[in-house]
Structure formats: C-alpha cells, structure tokens
Amino acid sequence: MSLDLDFNEELIFVDLVFDDKKEVLSFLTDELTQRGYVQKTFKEAVLEREEVYPTGLPSAGAKIAIPHANYQLVNKTTIAMGILQKPVTFFSMEDGSTPLDIEIVIMLAISEPHGQIEMLQRVVSIIQDETLTRKIVDSKSKTDILKMVAPYFYEPQNQ
C-alpha cells in the first residue's frame, strides 16, 4: 500500500515552547485544522485518545510521540512535526504509567483505514535511528528536517 501523503515545510514547526502535552497537541491540531487537513473534531479526538492510549515512544535518541485520531476525521493524509525547544512529558505507549520527555511530536493525520499501520512503521524507522533524531532536534531549518525525514515517509522501508 502506498499512502497519498501531503507533507511539506509548512507542517514542520521548530523551536516550539509549551508547558504540557495538551498545549503541543492543541497547537498541531489547530494548524492541521486551519489548513483543511482535518475536521474540527480531530483536536478533541486526539486529546481524548492521548489520555487513554498514550503515544510516547522510548528511544535511545530523542524521544518521539506519535499522536493521531480516527481516519474518519481526516480530510487529507498528512503529518505535522513539532520540534520542542524543551521536552514535554508524554506517557509511554508501551506502559501508560511511564513518563517520557518528548522532544519530537509527529502527528499523524491518515485518511485511510489501514494507513496508520504503514505510517507507524515508517515513523519507527526514524525512531530507531538515534543519530537522525538528534539531528532533527538540533536543526533549526525546516528544509533540512524535511530532507532528513522525507525518504522515510515517501519510500517503502524494508527494515
């Protein structure tokens, strides 16, 4: 399966400063809503889902959260990336009671019923590359970040 992904520099946000995960999630969902990628109810769905099914992923490099919501709330498949200036606490997907200091938030807005699995696999490939996640966090250039991650999102990963 190949996703029809619309991902560009406008959806990469660097040097973000927020106090908590709700602020980060609200910011990214608002950006997606304003650009017409998701329906207005996407924000509430993401916030509710995060409380029940945390999306933080532990990793050796920068820790990443991958919030998302039901595909029926998505108008067009995309990703919004938030690079945090200081980490924000999310909870682990593996153990919902384990806090993680998240530095990168990759919000998935996938409009196809089974597309989230494919996209999650691609994001896991990024997470597994400790050097890459550090470069993403250290970069202040949306262009550079897009160049670093685009191959993971647009080419099939055989890992």
mmCIF file of C-alpha atoms in Angstrom:
data_model
loop_
_atom_site.group_PDB
_atom_site.id
_atom_site.type_symbol
_atom_site.label_atom_id
_atom_site.label_comp_id
_atom_site.label_asym_id
_atom_site.label_seq_id
_atom_site.Cartn_x
_atom_site.Cartn_y
_atom_site.Cartn_z
ATOM 1 C CA MET A 1 0.000 0.000 0.000
ATOM 2 C CA SER A 2 1.208 3.488 -0.735
ATOM 3 C CA LEU A 3 -0.228 6.479 1.072
ATOM 4 C CA ASP A 4 -1.089 9.669 -0.766
ATOM 5 C CA LEU A 5 0.825 11.858 1.681
ATOM 6 C CA ASP A 6 0.880 15.649 1.538
ATOM 7 C CA PHE A 7 3.822 16.711 3.718
ATOM 8 C CA ASN A 8 5.817 19.915 3.381
ATOM 9 C CA GLU A 9 7.783 22.561 5.301
ATOM 10 C CA GLU A 10 4.587 24.374 6.328
ATOM 11 C CA LEU A 11 3.826 21.403 8.567
ATOM 12 C CA ILE A 12 7.194 21.378 10.337
ATOM 13 C CA PHE A 13 7.370 23.588 13.406
ATOM 14 C CA VAL A 14 10.731 24.183 15.106
ATOM 15 C CA ASP A 15 11.731 25.722 18.448
ATOM 16 C CA LEU A 16 8.300 25.182 19.971
ATOM 17 C CA VAL A 17 7.915 26.003 23.644
ATOM 18 C CA PHE A 18 4.957 24.560 25.531
ATOM 19 C CA ASP A 19 4.315 23.671 29.146
ATOM 20 C CA ASP A 20 2.485 20.403 28.579
ATOM 21 C CA LYS A 21 1.357 17.850 26.032
ATOM 22 C CA LYS A 22 -2.135 19.327 25.752
ATOM 23 C CA GLU A 23 -0.660 22.620 24.526
ATOM 24 C CA VAL A 24 1.528 20.830 21.964
ATOM 25 C CA LEU A 25 -1.344 18.680 20.717
ATOM 26 C CA SER A 26 -3.709 21.657 20.539
ATOM 27 C CA PHE A 27 -1.195 23.696 18.542
ATOM 28 C CA LEU A 28 -0.547 20.937 15.978
ATOM 29 C CA THR A 29 -4.214 20.010 15.579
ATOM 30 C CA ASP A 30 -5.132 23.691 15.168
ATOM 31 C CA GLU A 31 -2.525 24.015 12.404
ATOM 32 C CA LEU A 32 -3.904 20.948 10.622
ATOM 33 C CA THR A 33 -7.481 22.186 11.009
ATOM 34 C CA GLN A 34 -6.672 25.688 9.690
ATOM 35 C CA ARG A 35 -5.067 24.160 6.603
ATOM 36 C CA GLY A 36 -8.071 21.915 5.966
ATOM 37 C CA TYR A 37 -6.316 18.581 6.530
ATOM 38 C CA VAL A 38 -8.601 17.520 9.381
ATOM 39 C CA GLN A 39 -12.079 18.178 10.678
ATOM 40 C CA LYS A 40 -12.673 20.419 13.700
ATOM 41 C CA THR A 41 -13.432 17.388 15.899
ATOM 42 C CA PHE A 42 -9.930 15.970 15.252
ATOM 43 C CA LYS A 43 -8.459 18.036 18.091
ATOM 44 C CA GLU A 44 -10.850 16.697 20.710
ATOM 45 C CA ALA A 45 -10.360 13.151 19.415
ATOM 46 C CA VAL A 46 -6.552 13.429 19.617
ATOM 47 C CA LEU A 47 -6.666 14.858 23.151
ATOM 48 C CA GLU A 48 -9.082 12.173 24.347
ATOM 49 C CA ARG A 49 -7.146 9.368 22.687
ATOM 50 C CA GLU A 50 -3.860 10.537 24.216
ATOM 51 C CA GLU A 51 -5.318 10.176 27.717
ATOM 52 C CA VAL A 52 -6.470 6.586 27.105
ATOM 53 C CA TYR A 53 -3.776 5.387 24.692
ATOM 54 C CA PRO A 54 -0.533 7.329 25.242
ATOM 55 C CA THR A 55 1.679 7.796 22.184
ATOM 56 C CA GLY A 56 5.162 8.377 23.603
ATOM 57 C CA LEU A 57 7.873 6.075 22.299
ATOM 58 C CA PRO A 58 11.074 5.431 24.201
ATOM 59 C CA SER A 59 14.230 5.540 22.127
ATOM 60 C CA ALA A 60 17.971 5.875 22.501
ATOM 61 C CA GLY A 61 17.913 9.224 20.682
ATOM 62 C CA ALA A 62 15.328 11.969 21.008
ATOM 63 C CA LYS A 63 12.041 10.632 22.310
ATOM 64 C CA ILE A 64 9.081 10.936 19.975
ATOM 65 C CA ALA A 65 5.309 10.989 20.423
ATOM 66 C CA ILE A 66 3.043 9.988 17.544
ATOM 67 C CA PRO A 67 -0.456 11.243 18.360
ATOM 68 C CA HIS A 68 -3.284 10.512 15.966
ATOM 69 C CA ALA A 69 -7.038 10.027 15.780
ATOM 70 C CA ASN A 70 -9.618 8.164 13.739
ATOM 71 C CA TYR A 71 -9.120 8.264 9.964
ATOM 72 C CA GLN A 72 -12.737 9.372 9.522
ATOM 73 C CA LEU A 73 -11.804 12.790 10.943
ATOM 74 C CA VAL A 74 -9.080 13.334 8.322
ATOM 75 C CA ASN A 75 -9.740 15.128 5.030
ATOM 76 C CA LYS A 76 -6.286 14.593 3.503
ATOM 77 C CA THR A 77 -3.386 12.435 4.667
ATOM 78 C CA THR A 78 -0.514 14.401 6.159
ATOM 79 C CA ILE A 79 1.919 14.677 9.040
ATOM 80 C CA ALA A 80 2.637 17.640 11.286
ATOM 81 C CA MET A 81 6.004 17.681 13.059
ATOM 82 C CA GLY A 82 6.688 19.700 16.169
ATOM 83 C CA ILE A 83 10.272 20.020 17.380
ATOM 84 C CA LEU A 84 10.267 21.131 21.010
ATOM 85 C CA GLN A 85 12.857 23.511 22.406
ATOM 86 C CA LYS A 86 12.444 21.893 25.815
ATOM 87 C CA PRO A 87 10.955 18.430 26.354
ATOM 88 C CA VAL A 88 7.319 17.975 27.341
ATOM 89 C CA THR A 89 6.070 14.998 29.345
ATOM 90 C CA PHE A 90 4.005 12.417 27.499
ATOM 91 C CA PHE A 91 3.445 8.837 28.609
ATOM 92 C CA SER A 92 4.827 5.688 27.053
ATOM 93 C CA MET A 93 2.827 3.745 24.504
ATOM 94 C CA GLU A 94 4.352 0.586 25.971
ATOM 95 C CA ASP A 95 3.455 1.377 29.593
ATOM 96 C CA GLY A 96 0.961 4.186 30.112
ATOM 97 C CA SER A 97 2.314 4.946 33.589
ATOM 98 C CA THR A 98 5.870 5.650 32.400
ATOM 99 C CA PRO A 99 6.531 9.354 31.699
ATOM 100 C CA LEU A 100 8.769 10.266 28.768
ATOM 101 C CA ASP A 101 10.424 13.596 27.991
ATOM 102 C CA ILE A 102 9.315 14.074 24.390
ATOM 103 C CA GLU A 103 11.314 16.297 22.052
ATOM 104 C CA ILE A 104 9.660 15.480 18.715
ATOM 105 C CA VAL A 105 5.932 15.158 18.083
ATOM 106 C CA ILE A 106 4.917 13.571 14.803
ATOM 107 C CA MET A 107 1.166 13.980 14.500
ATOM 108 C CA LEU A 108 -0.356 11.562 12.035
ATOM 109 C CA ALA A 109 -3.443 12.545 10.079
ATOM 110 C CA ILE A 110 -4.131 9.476 7.958
ATOM 111 C CA SER A 111 -7.333 9.334 5.892
ATOM 112 C CA GLU A 112 -7.201 5.634 5.011
ATOM 113 C CA PRO A 113 -8.487 2.935 7.386
ATOM 114 C CA HIS A 114 -5.293 0.869 7.430
ATOM 115 C CA GLY A 115 -2.848 3.647 6.612
ATOM 116 C CA GLN A 116 -1.860 4.296 10.219
ATOM 117 C CA ILE A 117 -0.085 0.950 10.494
ATOM 118 C CA GLU A 118 2.040 1.683 7.427
ATOM 119 C CA MET A 119 2.870 5.180 8.654
ATOM 120 C CA LEU A 120 3.687 3.950 12.168
ATOM 121 C CA GLN A 121 6.191 1.513 10.667
ATOM 122 C CA ARG A 122 7.858 4.385 8.833
ATOM 123 C CA VAL A 123 7.986 6.513 11.985
ATOM 124 C CA VAL A 124 9.520 3.598 13.912
ATOM 125 C CA SER A 125 12.327 3.567 11.321
ATOM 126 C CA ILE A 126 13.056 7.193 12.239
ATOM 127 C CA ILE A 127 12.921 6.458 15.958
ATOM 128 C CA GLN A 128 15.399 3.616 15.585
ATOM 129 C CA ASP A 129 17.983 5.986 14.101
ATOM 130 C CA GLU A 130 19.436 7.715 17.168
ATOM 131 C CA THR A 131 21.699 9.976 15.090
ATOM 132 C CA LEU A 132 18.801 11.096 12.905
ATOM 133 C CA THR A 133 16.530 12.002 15.823
ATOM 134 C CA ARG A 134 19.332 14.058 17.400
ATOM 135 C CA LYS A 135 19.932 15.874 14.087
ATOM 136 C CA ILE A 136 16.208 16.653 13.829
ATOM 137 C CA VAL A 137 16.111 18.145 17.330
ATOM 138 C CA ASP A 138 19.308 20.134 16.760
ATOM 139 C CA SER A 139 18.215 21.529 13.386
ATOM 140 C CA LYS A 140 16.567 24.931 13.117
ATOM 141 C CA SER A 141 15.914 24.522 9.386
ATOM 142 C CA LYS A 142 12.552 23.213 8.209
ATOM 143 C CA THR A 143 14.147 22.498 4.819
ATOM 144 C CA ASP A 144 16.874 20.360 6.388
ATOM 145 C CA ILE A 145 14.380 18.473 8.565
ATOM 146 C CA LEU A 146 12.169 17.770 5.560
ATOM 147 C CA LYS A 147 15.188 16.445 3.631
ATOM 148 C CA MET A 148 16.087 14.187 6.578
ATOM 149 C CA VAL A 149 12.658 12.628 7.065
ATOM 150 C CA ALA A 150 11.085 12.666 3.594
ATOM 151 C CA PRO A 151 12.825 9.440 2.470
ATOM 152 C CA TYR A 152 11.194 7.625 5.392
ATOM 153 C CA PHE A 153 7.738 8.884 4.509
ATOM 154 C CA TYR A 154 7.846 8.593 0.748
ATOM 155 C CA GLU A 155 9.846 5.448 0.043
ATOM 156 C CA PRO A 156 8.979 1.943 1.218
ATOM 157 C CA GLN A 157 11.066 0.948 4.202
ATOM 158 C CA ASN A 158 12.499 -2.555 4.188
ATOM 159 C CA GLN A 159 13.616 -2.655 7.780
#
